[in-house]
Amino acid sequence: MSRQLPTYAYFEGDIVPFEQATVSVMNHTLNYGTGAFGGIRGYWNEDEEQLFVFRPLEHFTRFLNSAKLLSFELDYTPESLWKILLELLRKEEWKTNVYIRPLAYVKNSLIGVRLHDLEYGVTMFSLPFGSYVDDETGCSVTISSWRRVDDNSIPARGKLTGSYVNSAFIKTDAQRAGFTEALVLNQDGHIAEGSAENFFMVRNGIVYTPPITANILEAITRRTVIDLMRDEIGLQVEERNIDRSEVYLADEAFFCGTGVQIAAITSVDHRPIGTGEMGPVVSELRDLYFGVVTGHNPKYRHWNVPVYEEIPTTTRS
Ligand code: PMP
């Protein structure tokens, strides 16, 4: 992970020096977790000297939906957010892989927890970013003793800042116990997802993943993976509840998400998954995924939105 900070941020309607994008210690979102955010990746394509942002409009739609769950009144569309992001990235002049964080927050500094009758704002910043987990080819995972937040307490389908306390409990306890990550069960006892990534497993040639109604995030990478599994790898994908013991018997399993990308799960609670090494389906998916996100796969170029001016393909005589 990079330690380089952004130079600029979008804040209060302008692109400003990053140091100027600050809020009060009394800020409502800081105190009560009343925010919605996103996580988007941009991939630097060396061959074309181009930065490609992966599915930005889908990310901004999810972002605005997350804010809508909080009753935020925002004067933005996915397209207007993309315009802001384009200006921000061009100003940063990144020539490397980046992570982009849009955040919708309550601007007020006041005591009183609620969602209504407040002022809402959007901020955005970007920074160089590498891998989210140490080894994307072999994660050791445990089943968390925590449960996933329920739709009737904090909806997991949105990316809401306060609900990441749940993710932080899951992640820290897993890492303190010596694991890379954890799978968390929902209130029904079925597999939900990882602390910040979605879960898939392969068993007897069929791919399984929990449905959105299992208290998981409405995620972009999950949708991408379902399409790639069906259309490119040619496997059947079933969205259905998954029992913990099914995971122990899986042939292959993996996490996916903007941050984690595609990360093989090679053991769960010290039980090897399949051979205990990354399997052929996950390996093929990883190759495919990195080709797609970096703009090297012509069939999926519509998912790669270029940041810098298009390089002309023909020269005028
Ligand atoms: N689940 C959770 C809880 C997450 O935080 C993330 C990361 N945004 C994901 C899944 C993956 O979502 P996406 O593919 O949209 O990045």
Tab-separated table of C-alpha atoms and ligand atoms in Angstrom:
chain	number	residue	atom	x	y	z
A	1	MET	CA	0.000	0.000	0.000
A	2	SER	CA	1.274	3.447	-0.875
A	3	ARG	CA	1.980	6.089	1.718
A	4	GLN	CA	1.802	8.937	-0.786
A	5	LEU	CA	-0.876	11.485	0.052
A	6	PRO	CA	-3.111	13.290	-2.447
A	7	THR	CA	-2.085	16.800	-3.522
A	8	TYR	CA	-5.675	17.888	-4.163
A	9	ALA	CA	-9.191	17.128	-2.982
A	10	TYR	CA	-12.649	18.080	-4.153
A	11	PHE	CA	-14.127	19.937	-1.175
A	12	GLU	CA	-17.004	22.388	-0.742
A	13	GLY	CA	-17.547	22.583	-4.501
A	14	ASP	CA	-13.940	23.212	-5.570
A	15	ILE	CA	-10.709	21.378	-6.155
A	16	VAL	CA	-8.475	22.619	-3.338
A	17	PRO	CA	-5.032	21.760	-1.923
A	18	PHE	CA	-5.492	18.553	0.075
A	19	GLU	CA	-4.510	20.200	3.392
A	20	GLN	CA	-7.453	22.602	3.063
A	21	ALA	CA	-10.040	19.800	2.928
A	22	THR	CA	-10.733	19.556	6.652
A	23	VAL	CA	-13.724	19.436	9.005
A	24	SER	CA	-14.278	20.335	12.657
A	25	VAL	CA	-13.821	17.794	15.462
A	26	MET	CA	-17.521	18.462	16.142
A	27	ASN	CA	-18.455	17.343	12.625
A	28	HIS	CA	-21.610	15.207	12.637
A	29	THR	CA	-20.235	12.427	10.405
A	30	LEU	CA	-17.029	12.182	12.445
A	31	ASN	CA	-19.045	11.863	15.665
A	32	TYR	CA	-21.956	9.670	14.535
A	33	GLY	CA	-20.769	7.758	11.450
A	34	THR	CA	-23.414	9.423	9.276
A	35	GLY	CA	-21.634	9.220	5.952
A	36	ALA	CA	-21.666	7.292	2.689
A	37	PHE	CA	-18.607	6.562	0.621
A	38	GLY	CA	-17.177	4.783	-2.381
A	39	GLY	CA	-13.988	3.095	-3.460
A	40	ILE	CA	-12.976	3.193	-7.120
A	41	ARG	CA	-9.775	2.135	-8.846
A	42	GLY	CA	-7.901	3.707	-11.701
A	43	TYR	CA	-5.378	1.517	-13.557
A	44	TRP	CA	-2.348	2.924	-15.339
A	45	ASN	CA	-1.910	1.325	-18.772
A	46	GLU	CA	1.760	1.712	-19.670
A	47	ASP	CA	1.335	0.640	-23.334
A	48	GLU	CA	-1.187	3.387	-24.041
A	49	GLU	CA	0.126	5.837	-21.423
A	50	GLN	CA	-3.424	6.140	-20.204
A	51	LEU	CA	-5.170	6.021	-16.827
A	52	PHE	CA	-8.378	3.979	-17.024
A	53	VAL	CA	-11.005	4.326	-14.306
A	54	PHE	CA	-12.967	1.118	-13.856
A	55	ARG	CA	-16.773	1.430	-14.147
A	56	PRO	CA	-16.967	4.922	-12.587
A	57	LEU	CA	-20.646	5.531	-13.385
A	58	GLU	CA	-21.669	2.278	-11.686
A	59	HIS	CA	-19.585	3.252	-8.654
A	60	PHE	CA	-21.104	6.739	-8.506
A	61	THR	CA	-24.617	5.286	-8.845
A	62	ARG	CA	-23.962	3.009	-5.867
A	63	PHE	CA	-22.445	5.971	-4.014
A	64	LEU	CA	-25.542	8.126	-4.564
A	65	ASN	CA	-27.783	5.205	-3.578
A	66	SER	CA	-25.824	4.809	-0.349
A	67	ALA	CA	-26.359	8.527	0.367
A	68	LYS	CA	-30.045	8.104	-0.487
A	69	LEU	CA	-30.354	5.382	2.181
A	70	LEU	CA	-29.228	8.068	4.657
A	71	SER	CA	-31.830	10.545	3.296
A	72	PHE	CA	-29.064	12.867	2.112
A	73	GLU	CA	-30.267	15.523	-0.295
A	74	LEU	CA	-27.450	15.885	-2.821
A	75	ASP	CA	-27.332	17.866	-6.013
A	76	TYR	CA	-25.134	15.418	-7.926
A	77	THR	CA	-25.582	12.821	-10.650
A	78	PRO	CA	-23.184	9.991	-11.567
A	79	GLU	CA	-22.211	12.076	-14.606
A	80	SER	CA	-21.533	15.261	-12.639
A	81	LEU	CA	-19.424	13.279	-10.150
A	82	TRP	CA	-17.450	11.769	-13.036
A	83	LYS	CA	-16.710	15.282	-14.364
A	84	ILE	CA	-15.340	16.273	-10.953
A	85	LEU	CA	-13.253	13.114	-10.764
A	86	LEU	CA	-11.841	13.708	-14.230
A	87	GLU	CA	-10.719	17.213	-13.254
A	88	LEU	CA	-9.236	15.920	-10.001
A	89	LEU	CA	-7.277	13.094	-11.649
A	90	ARG	CA	-6.015	15.321	-14.453
A	91	LYS	CA	-4.790	17.845	-11.905
A	92	GLU	CA	-2.978	15.112	-9.965
A	93	GLU	CA	-1.394	13.879	-13.234
A	94	TRP	CA	-1.220	10.331	-11.884
A	95	LYS	CA	0.743	7.860	-13.990
A	96	THR	CA	0.251	4.934	-11.651
A	97	ASN	CA	-2.551	2.767	-10.227
A	98	VAL	CA	-4.789	4.847	-7.983
A	99	TYR	CA	-7.612	4.484	-5.501
A	100	ILE	CA	-10.395	7.059	-5.495
A	101	ARG	CA	-12.526	7.829	-2.475
A	102	PRO	CA	-15.765	9.830	-2.807
A	103	LEU	CA	-17.393	10.625	0.549
A	104	ALA	CA	-20.814	12.121	1.263
A	105	TYR	CA	-20.995	13.616	4.731
A	106	VAL	CA	-22.972	15.846	7.051
A	107	LYS	CA	-21.383	19.280	7.105
A	108	ASN	CA	-22.934	20.440	10.372
A	109	SER	CA	-21.083	20.633	13.650
A	110	LEU	CA	-23.783	19.938	16.198
A	111	ILE	CA	-24.795	17.586	18.974
A	112	GLY	CA	-27.890	15.568	18.057
A	113	VAL	CA	-27.993	12.293	16.161
A	114	ARG	CA	-30.394	12.238	13.213
A	115	LEU	CA	-30.387	12.197	9.425
A	116	HIS	CA	-32.885	14.934	8.567
A	117	ASP	CA	-32.640	18.738	8.546
A	118	LEU	CA	-28.899	18.794	8.068
A	119	GLU	CA	-26.497	20.127	5.448
A	120	TYR	CA	-24.853	17.540	3.252
A	121	GLY	CA	-21.635	17.697	1.257
A	122	VAL	CA	-19.455	15.617	-1.038
A	123	THR	CA	-15.680	15.362	-0.991
A	124	MET	CA	-13.343	13.288	-3.143
A	125	PHE	CA	-9.646	12.463	-3.232
A	126	SER	CA	-7.320	10.012	-4.960
A	127	LEU	CA	-3.990	8.435	-4.126
A	128	PRO	CA	-1.562	5.826	-5.501
A	129	PHE	CA	-2.557	2.361	-4.372
A	130	GLY	CA	-1.232	-1.174	-4.612
A	131	SER	CA	-2.614	-4.404	-3.170
A	132	TYR	CA	-5.103	-4.440	-0.312
A	133	VAL	CA	-4.064	-7.856	1.038
A	134	ASP	CA	-0.470	-9.087	1.336
A	135	ASP	CA	-0.902	-12.149	-0.874
A	136	GLU	CA	-3.728	-12.201	-3.409
A	137	THR	CA	-2.846	-15.786	-4.308
A	138	GLY	CA	-3.344	-17.333	-0.877
A	139	CYS	CA	-5.476	-15.889	1.921
A	140	SER	CA	-5.914	-17.756	5.187
A	141	VAL	CA	-9.394	-17.005	6.442
A	142	THR	CA	-11.434	-17.627	9.576
A	143	ILE	CA	-15.161	-17.463	10.238
A	144	SER	CA	-15.648	-14.338	12.333
A	145	SER	CA	-17.337	-14.529	15.725
A	146	TRP	CA	-19.001	-11.221	14.807
A	147	ARG	CA	-22.206	-11.103	12.756
A	148	ARG	CA	-22.795	-8.913	9.700
A	149	VAL	CA	-24.925	-5.809	10.302
A	150	ASP	CA	-28.542	-6.582	9.448
A	151	ASP	CA	-30.679	-4.697	6.942
A	152	ASN	CA	-32.958	-3.644	9.796
A	153	SER	CA	-30.103	-2.168	11.823
A	154	ILE	CA	-27.636	-0.706	9.304
A	155	PRO	CA	-28.250	-1.686	5.655
A	156	ALA	CA	-25.200	-3.537	4.333
A	157	ARG	CA	-26.262	-2.941	0.708
A	158	GLY	CA	-24.967	0.630	1.004
A	159	LYS	CA	-21.447	1.762	1.789
A	160	LEU	CA	-22.162	3.647	5.013
A	161	THR	CA	-19.258	4.929	7.095
A	162	GLY	CA	-20.705	3.879	10.491
A	163	SER	CA	-21.171	0.274	9.434
A	164	TYR	CA	-17.436	-0.086	8.891
A	165	VAL	CA	-17.054	-0.447	12.664
A	166	ASN	CA	-18.538	-3.899	12.002
A	167	SER	CA	-15.895	-4.481	9.298
A	168	ALA	CA	-13.128	-3.244	11.597
A	169	PHE	CA	-14.142	-5.698	14.362
A	170	ILE	CA	-14.122	-8.524	11.803
A	171	LYS	CA	-10.746	-7.603	10.311
A	172	THR	CA	-8.874	-6.876	13.542
A	173	ASP	CA	-9.979	-10.036	15.328
A	174	ALA	CA	-9.065	-12.127	12.275
A	175	GLN	CA	-5.608	-10.560	11.999
A	176	ARG	CA	-4.919	-10.747	15.742
A	177	ALA	CA	-5.704	-14.459	15.510
A	178	GLY	CA	-3.139	-14.780	12.701
A	179	PHE	CA	-5.483	-14.915	9.682
A	180	THR	CA	-5.429	-12.641	6.630
A	181	GLU	CA	-9.170	-12.040	6.558
A	182	ALA	CA	-12.491	-13.357	7.838
A	183	LEU	CA	-15.810	-14.450	6.453
A	184	VAL	CA	-18.711	-13.073	8.431
A	185	LEU	CA	-22.077	-14.771	8.878
A	186	ASN	CA	-25.341	-12.862	8.727
A	187	GLN	CA	-28.049	-12.998	11.392
A	188	ASP	CA	-29.445	-16.163	9.729
A	189	GLY	CA	-26.095	-17.911	10.055
A	190	HIS	CA	-25.312	-17.918	6.338
A	191	ILE	CA	-22.132	-16.594	4.756
A	192	ALA	CA	-22.397	-12.866	4.031
A	193	GLU	CA	-18.988	-11.571	2.867
A	194	GLY	CA	-15.515	-10.570	4.036
A	195	SER	CA	-14.779	-7.408	6.009
A	196	ALA	CA	-14.588	-5.364	2.788
A	197	GLU	CA	-14.989	-7.843	-0.057
A	198	ASN	CA	-17.489	-10.269	-1.534
A	199	PHE	CA	-17.249	-14.048	-1.415
A	200	PHE	CA	-17.443	-16.683	-4.155
A	201	MET	CA	-16.799	-20.418	-4.088
A	202	VAL	CA	-16.585	-23.143	-6.714
A	203	ARG	CA	-17.937	-26.602	-5.967
A	204	ASN	CA	-18.366	-29.420	-8.498
A	205	GLY	CA	-17.942	-26.984	-11.394
A	206	ILE	CA	-20.624	-24.529	-10.245
A	207	VAL	CA	-19.884	-21.063	-8.883
A	208	TYR	CA	-21.833	-19.930	-5.815
A	209	THR	CA	-22.112	-16.502	-4.212
A	210	PRO	CA	-24.511	-15.143	-1.573
A	211	PRO	CA	-27.442	-13.049	-2.849
A	212	ILE	CA	-27.595	-9.299	-2.097
A	213	THR	CA	-30.399	-10.089	0.410
A	214	ALA	CA	-27.857	-11.997	2.545
A	215	ASN	CA	-26.762	-8.592	3.935
A	216	ILE	CA	-23.917	-7.852	1.575
A	217	LEU	CA	-22.836	-4.743	-0.305
A	218	GLU	CA	-24.375	-4.075	-3.730
A	219	ALA	CA	-20.957	-4.394	-5.246
A	220	ILE	CA	-19.465	-3.585	-8.635
A	221	THR	CA	-16.712	-6.226	-8.722
A	222	ARG	CA	-19.220	-8.931	-7.782
A	223	ARG	CA	-21.318	-8.025	-10.836
A	224	THR	CA	-18.193	-7.944	-12.988
A	225	VAL	CA	-17.119	-11.385	-11.737
A	226	ILE	CA	-20.559	-12.917	-12.335
A	227	ASP	CA	-20.442	-11.684	-15.955
A	228	LEU	CA	-16.871	-12.891	-16.532
A	229	MET	CA	-17.551	-16.300	-14.977
A	230	ARG	CA	-20.600	-16.857	-17.178
A	231	ASP	CA	-19.501	-15.251	-20.439
A	232	GLU	CA	-15.750	-15.888	-20.520
A	233	ILE	CA	-15.031	-18.869	-18.276
A	234	GLY	CA	-18.332	-20.551	-19.194
A	235	LEU	CA	-19.380	-21.577	-15.695
A	236	GLN	CA	-22.854	-21.540	-14.180
A	237	VAL	CA	-23.182	-18.975	-11.371
A	238	GLU	CA	-25.795	-19.385	-8.638
A	239	GLU	CA	-26.690	-16.611	-6.221
A	240	ARG	CA	-27.983	-18.409	-3.145
A	241	ASN	CA	-27.457	-18.748	0.595
A	242	ILE	CA	-24.236	-20.546	1.491
A	243	ASP	CA	-23.727	-22.585	4.661
A	244	ARG	CA	-20.471	-22.382	6.569
A	245	SER	CA	-19.812	-26.116	6.145
A	246	GLU	CA	-20.194	-25.856	2.355
A	247	VAL	CA	-17.214	-23.514	2.324
A	248	TYR	CA	-15.075	-26.160	4.037
A	249	LEU	CA	-15.941	-28.546	1.180
A	250	ALA	CA	-15.405	-26.055	-1.673
A	251	ASP	CA	-12.942	-26.872	-4.455
A	252	GLU	CA	-11.955	-23.213	-4.753
A	253	ALA	CA	-12.935	-19.953	-3.061
A	254	PHE	CA	-12.033	-16.302	-3.428
A	255	PHE	CA	-12.729	-12.743	-2.359
A	256	CYS	CA	-13.425	-9.956	-4.819
A	257	GLY	CA	-13.750	-6.216	-4.532
A	258	THR	CA	-12.272	-2.992	-5.822
A	259	GLY	CA	-9.566	-3.033	-3.137
A	260	VAL	CA	-8.837	-6.750	-2.877
A	261	GLN	CA	-9.322	-7.308	-6.661
A	262	ILE	CA	-9.437	-11.129	-6.933
A	263	ALA	CA	-7.842	-12.888	-3.967
A	264	ALA	CA	-7.714	-16.670	-3.629
A	265	ILE	CA	-8.847	-18.138	-0.300
A	266	THR	CA	-6.653	-21.169	0.295
A	267	SER	CA	-7.727	-22.082	3.825
A	268	VAL	CA	-10.693	-21.482	6.108
A	269	ASP	CA	-10.310	-22.132	9.836
A	270	HIS	CA	-7.089	-24.035	9.081
A	271	ARG	CA	-8.921	-26.368	6.678
A	272	PRO	CA	-7.352	-26.333	3.199
A	273	ILE	CA	-9.716	-25.250	0.422
A	274	GLY	CA	-9.327	-27.769	-2.398
A	275	THR	CA	-5.622	-28.525	-2.713
A	276	GLY	CA	-4.729	-25.689	-0.369
A	277	GLU	CA	-3.233	-23.765	-3.309
A	278	MET	CA	-4.885	-21.285	-5.699
A	279	GLY	CA	-6.992	-23.378	-8.133
A	280	PRO	CA	-7.464	-23.168	-11.926
A	281	VAL	CA	-10.739	-21.196	-11.949
A	282	VAL	CA	-9.459	-18.473	-9.620
A	283	SER	CA	-6.194	-18.335	-11.536
A	284	GLU	CA	-8.004	-17.931	-14.879
A	285	LEU	CA	-10.340	-15.330	-13.393
A	286	ARG	CA	-7.434	-13.307	-12.015
A	287	ASP	CA	-5.719	-13.181	-15.418
A	288	LEU	CA	-8.976	-12.216	-17.091
A	289	TYR	CA	-9.819	-9.593	-14.458
A	290	PHE	CA	-6.453	-7.834	-14.646
A	291	GLY	CA	-6.681	-7.793	-18.440
A	292	VAL	CA	-10.140	-6.242	-18.221
A	293	VAL	CA	-9.460	-3.584	-15.565
A	294	THR	CA	-6.251	-2.382	-17.201
A	295	GLY	CA	-7.941	-1.904	-20.580
A	296	HIS	CA	-6.187	-4.800	-22.325
A	297	ASN	CA	-9.393	-6.673	-23.185
A	298	PRO	CA	-11.134	-5.016	-26.191
A	299	LYS	CA	-14.475	-6.704	-25.440
A	300	TYR	CA	-14.781	-4.890	-22.119
A	301	ARG	CA	-13.255	-1.518	-23.073
A	302	HIS	CA	-16.583	0.173	-22.284
A	303	TRP	CA	-15.805	-0.469	-18.598
A	304	ASN	CA	-12.509	1.471	-18.844
A	305	VAL	CA	-13.012	5.199	-18.904
A	306	PRO	CA	-9.867	7.118	-19.979
A	307	VAL	CA	-8.698	10.115	-17.971
A	308	TYR	CA	-6.252	11.826	-20.282
A	309	GLU	CA	-7.077	13.201	-23.727
A	310	GLU	CA	-7.481	10.397	-26.247
A	311	ILE	CA	-4.318	9.800	-28.237
A	312	PRO	CA	-5.335	10.132	-31.940
A	313	THR	CA	-5.226	6.757	-33.672
A	314	THR	CA	-4.804	8.275	-37.149
A	315	THR	CA	-2.452	11.046	-38.244
A	316	ARG	CA	-3.570	13.746	-40.626
A	317	SER	CA	-1.606	14.022	-43.870
B	1	PMP	N1	-18.234	-5.701	0.574
B	1	PMP	C1	-17.830	-4.708	1.376
B	1	PMP	C2	-18.288	-4.684	2.786
B	1	PMP	C3	-16.961	-3.710	0.876
B	1	PMP	O1	-16.560	-2.716	1.661
B	1	PMP	C4	-16.524	-3.777	-0.462
B	1	PMP	C5	-15.574	-2.748	-1.012
B	1	PMP	N2	-16.264	-1.633	-1.511
B	1	PMP	C6	-16.994	-4.825	-1.264
B	1	PMP	C7	-17.850	-5.766	-0.727
B	1	PMP	C8	-16.649	-4.884	-2.729
B	1	PMP	O2	-17.379	-3.886	-3.395
B	1	PMP	P1	-16.928	-3.289	-4.808
B	1	PMP	O3	-16.716	-4.445	-5.681
B	1	PMP	O4	-18.064	-2.449	-5.243
B	1	PMP	O5	-15.685	-2.547	-4.560
